[in-house]
Amino acid sequence: MHKLGVMIVAGLAAYSCLVAPALAEDIDGVQEHPMVERYPGQDIRWQHIENHLPYRVPVGPVTGYRAIDDWIDTEGRITRTFYRYQGTDRAFSEIYLNYLEALEAADFEILGKGYSGDRKGVGIGSGQWIDVVYRVNAASKPGEVGTMFSGTSSSGGAGSIVAKKERVDGTAYIVITVEQHSANYVGSLIDIIETKPAETGLVIVNADAMGADIDEYGRVVLDGILFDFDKATLKPESKPALDAIAEFLAAHPDKQFYVVGHTDAVGTFTYNHRLSADRATAVREALVAGYEVSPSRLEAHGVGPLVPVFSNQTDTGKHKNRRVELVERQPAP
């Protein structure tokens, strides 16, 4: 079986050395997205790229006439590429399984998948499901992608995969549909939706979101807590976040927490460890002094650069790693 490569890279600059050379049958003016490498033997027959467009990511089965109940509503840069495979030596199922295997190997979260030889049923990858998805996310540019939506007299099989990847520069969703259009024609439509991260300082925690994260993960990042550069001095802009944290703590008076500071990896460990601890202490003291939170409920600690959430090789990664978290603490016996 051929193996398909799925790659996550920092940017388009690495594109030319990471994907296979364009095939002779590619139409003019197309540019393969570096996140997904084509299945060997495919050629690009249609592409549409736009920024800041909405896209509804389907994550559930068909529930009624032209209806799916479960969607994730997204917006961002959308790259839609339609591939053709001509020949009788590969069936749609082999191409579908290669895409699935490659996404799983690249640590994508598979939100939904399914395929069948006759397109029957209502699940992900069925004929009904494909019809609903591409009515909602219609192709606004004409071209050979129309074969994906026109059906086939041979009732060849089809399958779809919906996947998600959390990246340093935002969440990426991939929706892949592969269909056996005829005995010697397999079409594949790959939609890649790259969402943008929120602008620095604009995201503020709220009590409900904090509660949901604590219940699921046992911790929550305190977005909106801002410090002076290289200091443990809270900025005035942190007040809305502190208000929300205090609201959450008041609503859960029996819970106790660690306040944990984190830094990026720039500088020495000793310095960063101290800075992270001082910042955690500053948040704890602000809550105790300004909101009458019992000191016994909050214990401040710093871990410096020991628990990054993204690589420190980029500015965005460093920004994500500089954070303060609230971690649930079990009461002493």
mmCIF file of C-alpha atoms in Angstrom:
data_model
loop_
_atom_site.group_PDB
_atom_site.id
_atom_site.type_symbol
_atom_site.label_atom_id
_atom_site.label_comp_id
_atom_site.label_asym_id
_atom_site.label_seq_id
_atom_site.Cartn_x
_atom_site.Cartn_y
_atom_site.Cartn_z
ATOM 1 C CA MET A 1 0.000 0.000 0.000
ATOM 2 C CA HIS A 2 1.243 3.466 -0.809
ATOM 3 C CA LYS A 3 1.821 5.689 2.194
ATOM 4 C CA LEU A 4 0.581 9.245 2.221
ATOM 5 C CA GLY A 5 2.472 11.930 4.136
ATOM 6 C CA VAL A 6 0.615 14.462 6.292
ATOM 7 C CA MET A 7 2.846 17.253 7.562
ATOM 8 C CA ILE A 8 2.461 20.159 9.944
ATOM 9 C CA VAL A 9 4.993 22.908 9.252
ATOM 10 C CA ALA A 10 5.631 26.372 10.578
ATOM 11 C CA GLY A 11 4.743 28.176 7.390
ATOM 12 C CA LEU A 12 4.607 28.163 3.639
ATOM 13 C CA ALA A 13 8.298 28.998 3.335
ATOM 14 C CA ALA A 14 9.157 25.319 3.718
ATOM 15 C CA TYR A 15 6.596 24.299 1.118
ATOM 16 C CA SER A 16 8.843 23.610 -1.838
ATOM 17 C CA CYS A 17 11.037 21.098 -0.048
ATOM 18 C CA LEU A 18 8.284 19.265 1.811
ATOM 19 C CA VAL A 19 5.749 18.227 -0.801
ATOM 20 C CA ALA A 20 6.103 16.195 -3.927
ATOM 21 C CA PRO A 21 6.662 18.065 -7.196
ATOM 22 C CA ALA A 22 3.500 19.039 -9.049
ATOM 23 C CA LEU A 23 2.299 16.412 -11.455
ATOM 24 C CA ALA A 24 2.046 17.018 -15.188
ATOM 25 C CA GLU A 25 -1.755 17.033 -15.088
ATOM 26 C CA ASP A 26 -2.071 19.739 -12.401
ATOM 27 C CA ILE A 27 -4.051 22.704 -13.658
ATOM 28 C CA ASP A 28 -2.236 26.028 -13.836
ATOM 29 C CA GLY A 29 -1.898 28.291 -10.836
ATOM 30 C CA VAL A 30 -2.485 25.768 -8.047
ATOM 31 C CA GLN A 31 -0.363 25.418 -4.927
ATOM 32 C CA GLU A 32 -0.587 22.319 -2.782
ATOM 33 C CA HIS A 33 -1.104 23.058 0.888
ATOM 34 C CA PRO A 34 1.929 21.956 2.952
ATOM 35 C CA MET A 35 -0.256 20.359 5.635
ATOM 36 C CA VAL A 36 -1.394 17.451 3.464
ATOM 37 C CA GLU A 37 0.653 15.695 0.812
ATOM 38 C CA ARG A 38 -1.245 14.149 -2.077
ATOM 39 C CA TYR A 39 -1.699 10.443 -2.556
ATOM 40 C CA PRO A 40 0.851 9.187 -5.130
ATOM 41 C CA GLY A 41 -0.562 9.447 -8.633
ATOM 42 C CA GLN A 42 -3.129 12.150 -7.918
ATOM 43 C CA ASP A 43 -3.246 15.446 -9.796
ATOM 44 C CA ILE A 44 -4.892 18.702 -8.827
ATOM 45 C CA ARG A 45 -7.899 19.538 -10.985
ATOM 46 C CA TRP A 46 -9.455 22.389 -8.975
ATOM 47 C CA GLN A 47 -8.566 24.706 -6.124
ATOM 48 C CA HIS A 48 -10.102 27.642 -4.293
ATOM 49 C CA ILE A 49 -8.335 29.606 -1.525
ATOM 50 C CA GLU A 50 -9.873 32.481 0.436
ATOM 51 C CA ASN A 51 -9.247 34.233 3.741
ATOM 52 C CA HIS A 52 -11.750 35.008 6.494
ATOM 53 C CA LEU A 53 -14.541 32.768 5.256
ATOM 54 C CA PRO A 54 -17.014 30.809 7.404
ATOM 55 C CA TYR A 55 -17.058 27.023 7.184
ATOM 56 C CA ARG A 56 -19.328 24.542 8.961
ATOM 57 C CA VAL A 57 -17.365 21.468 10.018
ATOM 58 C CA PRO A 58 -19.718 18.448 10.193
ATOM 59 C CA VAL A 59 -19.224 16.081 13.127
ATOM 60 C CA GLY A 60 -22.452 14.073 13.199
ATOM 61 C CA PRO A 61 -24.662 11.905 10.986
ATOM 62 C CA VAL A 62 -27.633 12.928 8.865
ATOM 63 C CA THR A 63 -30.636 13.413 11.163
ATOM 64 C CA GLY A 64 -33.386 14.336 8.711
ATOM 65 C CA TYR A 65 -34.072 15.537 5.219
ATOM 66 C CA ARG A 66 -30.897 17.385 4.197
ATOM 67 C CA ALA A 67 -30.113 17.949 7.872
ATOM 68 C CA ILE A 68 -27.146 17.336 10.182
ATOM 69 C CA ASP A 69 -27.505 18.439 13.799
ATOM 70 C CA ASP A 70 -23.851 18.476 14.886
ATOM 71 C CA TRP A 71 -21.554 21.111 13.385
ATOM 72 C CA ILE A 72 -18.563 23.159 14.486
ATOM 73 C CA ASP A 73 -18.902 26.685 13.113
ATOM 74 C CA THR A 74 -15.500 28.061 12.152
ATOM 75 C CA GLU A 75 -13.971 30.913 10.205
ATOM 76 C CA GLY A 76 -10.524 31.459 8.755
ATOM 77 C CA ARG A 77 -8.327 30.789 5.755
ATOM 78 C CA ILE A 78 -9.895 28.032 3.699
ATOM 79 C CA THR A 79 -7.970 25.983 1.143
ATOM 80 C CA ARG A 80 -10.136 23.648 -0.949
ATOM 81 C CA THR A 81 -8.313 21.307 -3.325
ATOM 82 C CA PHE A 82 -9.817 18.661 -5.586
ATOM 83 C CA TYR A 83 -7.605 15.761 -6.686
ATOM 84 C CA ARG A 84 -8.156 13.214 -9.446
ATOM 85 C CA TYR A 85 -6.729 9.715 -9.575
ATOM 86 C CA GLN A 86 -7.031 7.992 -12.935
ATOM 87 C CA GLY A 87 -6.507 4.269 -13.244
ATOM 88 C CA THR A 88 -7.988 0.962 -12.203
ATOM 89 C CA ASP A 89 -5.198 -0.145 -9.875
ATOM 90 C CA ARG A 90 -6.422 1.861 -6.862
ATOM 91 C CA ALA A 91 -9.925 1.914 -5.375
ATOM 92 C CA PHE A 92 -11.366 4.790 -3.383
ATOM 93 C CA SER A 93 -11.121 2.744 -0.179
ATOM 94 C CA GLU A 94 -7.323 2.456 -0.385
ATOM 95 C CA ILE A 95 -6.924 6.203 -0.887
ATOM 96 C CA TYR A 96 -9.396 6.893 1.928
ATOM 97 C CA LEU A 97 -7.567 4.575 4.345
ATOM 98 C CA ASN A 98 -4.210 6.142 3.478
ATOM 99 C CA TYR A 99 -5.515 9.598 4.346
ATOM 100 C CA LEU A 100 -6.982 8.299 7.608
ATOM 101 C CA GLU A 101 -3.793 6.472 8.563
ATOM 102 C CA ALA A 102 -1.638 9.505 7.813
ATOM 103 C CA LEU A 103 -3.834 11.893 9.811
ATOM 104 C CA GLU A 104 -3.758 9.565 12.802
ATOM 105 C CA ALA A 105 0.026 9.212 12.520
ATOM 106 C CA ALA A 106 0.329 13.021 12.568
ATOM 107 C CA ASP A 107 -1.663 13.176 15.837
ATOM 108 C CA PHE A 108 -4.786 14.698 14.361
ATOM 109 C CA GLU A 109 -7.905 14.228 16.452
ATOM 110 C CA ILE A 110 -10.382 12.298 14.304
ATOM 111 C CA LEU A 111 -13.780 13.901 14.870
ATOM 112 C CA GLY A 112 -15.606 11.598 12.481
ATOM 113 C CA LYS A 113 -15.011 9.023 9.771
ATOM 114 C CA GLY A 114 -16.827 6.515 7.615
ATOM 115 C CA TYR A 115 -16.989 4.910 4.171
ATOM 116 C CA SER A 116 -19.054 2.379 2.256
ATOM 117 C CA GLY A 117 -19.099 0.693 -1.108
ATOM 118 C CA ASP A 118 -22.615 1.820 -1.999
ATOM 119 C CA ARG A 119 -22.930 5.214 -0.218
ATOM 120 C CA LYS A 120 -26.036 4.040 1.645
ATOM 121 C CA GLY A 121 -26.881 5.010 5.195
ATOM 122 C CA VAL A 122 -26.838 8.331 7.038
ATOM 123 C CA GLY A 123 -23.451 8.229 8.758
ATOM 124 C CA ILE A 124 -20.322 10.234 8.005
ATOM 125 C CA GLY A 125 -19.165 9.469 4.472
ATOM 126 C CA SER A 126 -22.548 8.261 3.225
ATOM 127 C CA GLY A 127 -24.091 9.692 0.089
ATOM 128 C CA GLN A 128 -26.728 11.608 2.059
ATOM 129 C CA TRP A 129 -24.089 13.017 4.391
ATOM 130 C CA ILE A 130 -21.867 14.183 1.514
ATOM 131 C CA ASP A 131 -24.858 15.833 -0.146
ATOM 132 C CA VAL A 132 -25.724 17.827 2.996
ATOM 133 C CA VAL A 133 -22.137 18.843 3.786
ATOM 134 C CA TYR A 134 -21.407 20.234 0.339
ATOM 135 C CA ARG A 135 -24.736 21.982 0.048
ATOM 136 C CA VAL A 136 -23.864 23.838 3.237
ATOM 137 C CA ASN A 137 -20.222 24.367 2.201
ATOM 138 C CA ALA A 138 -20.878 24.833 -1.493
ATOM 139 C CA ALA A 139 -18.075 25.362 -3.988
ATOM 140 C CA SER A 140 -18.392 28.954 -5.181
ATOM 141 C CA LYS A 141 -15.884 28.489 -7.995
ATOM 142 C CA PRO A 142 -16.760 26.224 -10.957
ATOM 143 C CA GLY A 143 -14.519 23.429 -12.137
ATOM 144 C CA GLU A 144 -13.904 19.717 -12.069
ATOM 145 C CA VAL A 145 -14.833 19.596 -8.384
ATOM 146 C CA GLY A 146 -18.387 19.405 -9.699
ATOM 147 C CA THR A 147 -17.885 15.680 -10.281
ATOM 148 C CA MET A 148 -17.868 15.270 -6.496
ATOM 149 C CA PHE A 149 -21.423 16.559 -6.306
ATOM 150 C CA SER A 150 -22.917 15.153 -9.494
ATOM 151 C CA GLY A 151 -23.103 11.500 -8.457
ATOM 152 C CA THR A 152 -22.227 8.531 -10.593
ATOM 153 C CA SER A 153 -24.228 5.977 -12.552
ATOM 154 C CA SER A 154 -22.076 3.176 -11.172
ATOM 155 C CA SER A 155 -22.962 4.053 -7.558
ATOM 156 C CA GLY A 156 -19.332 3.754 -6.601
ATOM 157 C CA GLY A 157 -18.295 3.945 -2.970
ATOM 158 C CA ALA A 158 -17.318 7.005 -0.976
ATOM 159 C CA GLY A 159 -15.906 7.953 2.390
ATOM 160 C CA SER A 160 -15.125 11.019 4.500
ATOM 161 C CA ILE A 161 -12.841 11.994 7.357
ATOM 162 C CA VAL A 162 -13.199 14.994 9.679
ATOM 163 C CA ALA A 163 -10.102 15.848 11.737
ATOM 164 C CA LYS A 164 -8.724 18.569 13.983
ATOM 165 C CA LYS A 165 -5.252 19.693 15.039
ATOM 166 C CA GLU A 166 -4.331 22.250 17.718
ATOM 167 C CA ARG A 167 -1.359 24.231 16.440
ATOM 168 C CA VAL A 168 0.637 27.099 17.868
ATOM 169 C CA ASP A 169 -0.901 29.498 15.328
ATOM 170 C CA GLY A 170 -4.478 28.323 15.705
ATOM 171 C CA THR A 171 -6.728 25.303 15.293
ATOM 172 C CA ALA A 172 -6.806 23.571 11.921
ATOM 173 C CA TYR A 173 -9.697 21.445 10.678
ATOM 174 C CA ILE A 174 -9.537 19.056 7.734
ATOM 175 C CA VAL A 175 -12.529 17.595 5.906
ATOM 176 C CA ILE A 176 -11.627 14.942 3.321
ATOM 177 C CA THR A 177 -14.059 13.172 1.005
ATOM 178 C CA VAL A 178 -12.978 10.452 -1.421
ATOM 179 C CA GLU A 179 -15.400 9.052 -4.015
ATOM 180 C CA GLN A 180 -15.241 6.388 -6.702
ATOM 181 C CA HIS A 181 -16.699 8.383 -9.547
ATOM 182 C CA SER A 182 -16.178 5.680 -12.155
ATOM 183 C CA ALA A 183 -14.139 2.529 -12.626
ATOM 184 C CA ASN A 184 -11.001 4.509 -13.483
ATOM 185 C CA TYR A 185 -11.648 7.856 -11.724
ATOM 186 C CA VAL A 186 -11.353 8.532 -7.989
ATOM 187 C CA GLY A 187 -11.979 12.095 -6.824
ATOM 188 C CA SER A 188 -10.773 13.523 -3.507
ATOM 189 C CA LEU A 189 -11.795 16.889 -2.058
ATOM 190 C CA ILE A 190 -9.616 18.171 0.781
ATOM 191 C CA ASP A 191 -10.856 21.212 2.685
ATOM 192 C CA ILE A 192 -8.382 22.759 5.151
ATOM 193 C CA ILE A 193 -9.698 25.415 7.526
ATOM 194 C CA GLU A 194 -7.068 27.364 9.464
ATOM 195 C CA THR A 195 -8.555 29.438 12.249
ATOM 196 C CA LYS A 196 -6.699 32.437 13.626
ATOM 197 C CA PRO A 197 -5.783 32.704 17.307
ATOM 198 C CA ALA A 198 -7.379 35.502 19.289
ATOM 199 C CA GLU A 199 -5.448 38.761 19.422
ATOM 200 C CA THR A 200 -3.191 39.118 22.439
ATOM 201 C CA GLY A 201 -4.970 40.574 25.442
ATOM 202 C CA LEU A 202 -8.481 40.362 23.991
ATOM 203 C CA VAL A 203 -9.456 37.016 25.511
ATOM 204 C CA ILE A 204 -10.725 37.196 29.081
ATOM 205 C CA VAL A 205 -11.660 34.203 31.199
ATOM 206 C CA ASN A 206 -15.244 33.964 32.386
ATOM 207 C CA ALA A 207 -16.629 32.043 35.346
ATOM 208 C CA ASP A 208 -18.621 29.518 33.278
ATOM 209 C CA ALA A 209 -15.680 28.676 31.007
ATOM 210 C CA MET A 210 -13.400 28.335 34.028
ATOM 211 C CA GLY A 211 -15.787 25.880 35.633
ATOM 212 C CA ALA A 212 -16.004 23.785 32.465
ATOM 213 C CA ASP A 213 -12.209 23.565 32.126
ATOM 214 C CA ILE A 214 -11.730 22.750 35.820
ATOM 215 C CA ASP A 215 -14.337 19.983 35.622
ATOM 216 C CA GLU A 216 -12.795 18.450 32.501
ATOM 217 C CA TYR A 217 -9.069 19.083 32.895
ATOM 218 C CA GLY A 218 -8.589 20.008 36.550
ATOM 219 C CA ARG A 219 -6.985 23.296 35.514
ATOM 220 C CA VAL A 220 -7.677 26.448 33.547
ATOM 221 C CA VAL A 221 -5.444 29.047 31.887
ATOM 222 C CA LEU A 222 -6.220 32.498 33.282
ATOM 223 C CA ASP A 223 -6.483 34.440 30.022
ATOM 224 C CA GLY A 224 -6.463 38.197 30.471
ATOM 225 C CA ILE A 225 -3.926 38.237 33.310
ATOM 226 C CA LEU A 226 -1.246 40.650 32.070
ATOM 227 C CA PHE A 227 2.085 41.702 33.589
ATOM 228 C CA ASP A 228 4.612 44.434 32.962
ATOM 229 C CA PHE A 229 7.443 43.206 30.761
ATOM 230 C CA ASP A 230 9.837 40.915 32.633
ATOM 231 C CA LYS A 231 8.170 41.768 35.950
ATOM 232 C CA ALA A 232 5.591 40.354 38.347
ATOM 233 C CA THR A 233 3.577 43.579 38.390
ATOM 234 C CA LEU A 234 -0.039 43.087 37.306
ATOM 235 C CA LYS A 235 -1.269 45.537 34.703
ATOM 236 C CA PRO A 236 -4.542 47.434 35.313
ATOM 237 C CA GLU A 237 -5.975 45.675 32.238
ATOM 238 C CA SER A 238 -6.020 42.467 34.309
ATOM 239 C CA LYS A 239 -9.009 43.624 36.377
ATOM 240 C CA PRO A 240 -11.762 42.056 34.196
ATOM 241 C CA ALA A 241 -9.989 38.694 34.419
ATOM 242 C CA LEU A 242 -9.529 39.031 38.187
ATOM 243 C CA ASP A 243 -13.232 39.886 38.505
ATOM 244 C CA ALA A 244 -14.142 36.697 36.636
ATOM 245 C CA ILE A 245 -11.761 34.566 38.700
ATOM 246 C CA ALA A 246 -13.190 35.975 41.931
ATOM 247 C CA GLU A 247 -16.721 35.263 40.668
ATOM 248 C CA PHE A 248 -15.788 31.662 39.979
ATOM 249 C CA LEU A 249 -14.149 31.247 43.388
ATOM 250 C CA ALA A 250 -17.188 32.729 45.142
ATOM 251 C CA ALA A 251 -19.451 30.272 43.327
ATOM 252 C CA HIS A 252 -17.290 27.319 44.464
ATOM 253 C CA PRO A 253 -16.417 28.136 48.100
ATOM 254 C CA ASP A 254 -15.434 24.553 48.966
ATOM 255 C CA LYS A 255 -12.758 24.240 46.283
ATOM 256 C CA GLN A 256 -9.055 24.926 46.785
ATOM 257 C CA PHE A 257 -6.487 25.702 44.103
ATOM 258 C CA TYR A 258 -2.850 26.080 43.199
ATOM 259 C CA VAL A 259 -2.025 29.289 41.342
ATOM 260 C CA VAL A 260 0.752 28.204 38.982
ATOM 261 C CA GLY A 261 3.015 30.538 37.013
ATOM 262 C CA HIS A 262 4.694 29.532 33.742
ATOM 263 C CA THR A 263 7.307 31.254 31.560
ATOM 264 C CA ASP A 264 8.895 30.748 28.171
ATOM 265 C CA ALA A 265 12.421 29.336 27.895
ATOM 266 C CA VAL A 266 14.274 32.609 27.260
ATOM 267 C CA GLY A 267 16.858 33.241 29.997
ATOM 268 C CA THR A 268 18.164 31.013 32.779
ATOM 269 C CA PHE A 269 16.039 28.471 34.565
ATOM 270 C CA THR A 270 16.722 30.069 37.952
ATOM 271 C CA TYR A 271 15.503 33.469 36.747
ATOM 272 C CA ASN A 272 12.404 32.076 35.040
ATOM 273 C CA HIS A 273 11.525 29.889 38.006
ATOM 274 C CA ARG A 274 11.617 32.907 40.296
ATOM 275 C CA LEU A 275 9.646 35.084 37.860
ATOM 276 C CA SER A 276 6.934 32.467 37.463
ATOM 277 C CA ALA A 277 6.618 32.063 41.231
ATOM 278 C CA ASP A 278 6.459 35.836 41.771
ATOM 279 C CA ARG A 279 3.738 36.195 39.127
ATOM 280 C CA ALA A 280 1.686 33.405 40.692
ATOM 281 C CA THR A 281 2.076 35.102 44.077
ATOM 282 C CA ALA A 282 0.974 38.438 42.590
ATOM 283 C CA VAL A 283 -2.250 36.902 41.302
ATOM 284 C CA ARG A 284 -2.911 35.170 44.623
ATOM 285 C CA GLU A 285 -2.320 38.377 46.578
ATOM 286 C CA ALA A 286 -4.560 40.383 44.245
ATOM 287 C CA LEU A 287 -7.410 37.936 44.820
ATOM 288 C CA VAL A 288 -6.888 37.776 48.591
ATOM 289 C CA ALA A 289 -6.510 41.543 49.086
ATOM 290 C CA GLY A 290 -8.960 42.807 46.490
ATOM 291 C CA TYR A 291 -11.716 40.197 46.584
ATOM 292 C CA GLU A 292 -11.537 38.803 50.122
ATOM 293 C CA VAL A 293 -10.668 35.297 48.958
ATOM 294 C CA SER A 294 -9.513 33.195 51.883
ATOM 295 C CA PRO A 295 -5.694 32.834 51.777
ATOM 296 C CA SER A 296 -6.022 29.149 52.667
ATOM 297 C CA ARG A 297 -7.810 28.430 49.378
ATOM 298 C CA LEU A 298 -4.943 29.537 47.120
ATOM 299 C CA GLU A 299 -1.343 28.288 47.104
ATOM 300 C CA ALA A 300 1.094 29.951 44.691
ATOM 301 C CA HIS A 301 3.868 28.110 42.846
ATOM 302 C CA GLY A 302 6.091 28.700 39.826
ATOM 303 C CA VAL A 303 7.405 26.083 37.422
ATOM 304 C CA GLY A 304 9.288 28.366 35.024
ATOM 305 C CA PRO A 305 9.650 26.854 31.538
ATOM 306 C CA LEU A 306 9.093 23.216 32.619
ATOM 307 C CA VAL A 307 5.572 22.755 31.210
ATOM 308 C CA PRO A 308 5.381 24.408 27.763
ATOM 309 C CA VAL A 309 2.192 24.048 25.741
ATOM 310 C CA PHE A 310 3.957 24.873 22.455
ATOM 311 C CA SER A 311 7.496 25.083 21.142
ATOM 312 C CA ASN A 312 9.564 28.068 22.270
ATOM 313 C CA GLN A 313 11.035 28.388 18.764
ATOM 314 C CA THR A 314 8.445 30.993 17.689
ATOM 315 C CA ASP A 315 7.164 34.230 19.214
ATOM 316 C CA THR A 316 3.632 32.851 19.218
ATOM 317 C CA GLY A 317 4.791 29.752 21.062
ATOM 318 C CA LYS A 318 6.624 31.820 23.658
ATOM 319 C CA HIS A 319 3.507 33.943 24.202
ATOM 320 C CA LYS A 320 1.367 30.838 24.753
ATOM 321 C CA ASN A 321 3.888 29.448 27.243
ATOM 322 C CA ARG A 322 3.850 32.629 29.373
ATOM 323 C CA ARG A 323 0.721 32.060 31.421
ATOM 324 C CA VAL A 324 -0.825 31.628 34.871
ATOM 325 C CA GLU A 325 -3.092 28.671 35.587
ATOM 326 C CA LEU A 326 -5.529 27.740 38.307
ATOM 327 C CA VAL A 327 -5.098 24.055 39.210
ATOM 328 C CA GLU A 328 -7.563 22.271 41.464
ATOM 329 C CA ARG A 329 -6.035 21.171 44.778
ATOM 330 C CA GLN A 330 -7.407 18.431 46.976
ATOM 331 C CA PRO A 331 -7.956 19.504 50.601
ATOM 332 C CA ALA A 332 -5.557 18.089 53.137
ATOM 333 C CA PRO A 333 -6.968 15.018 54.929
#
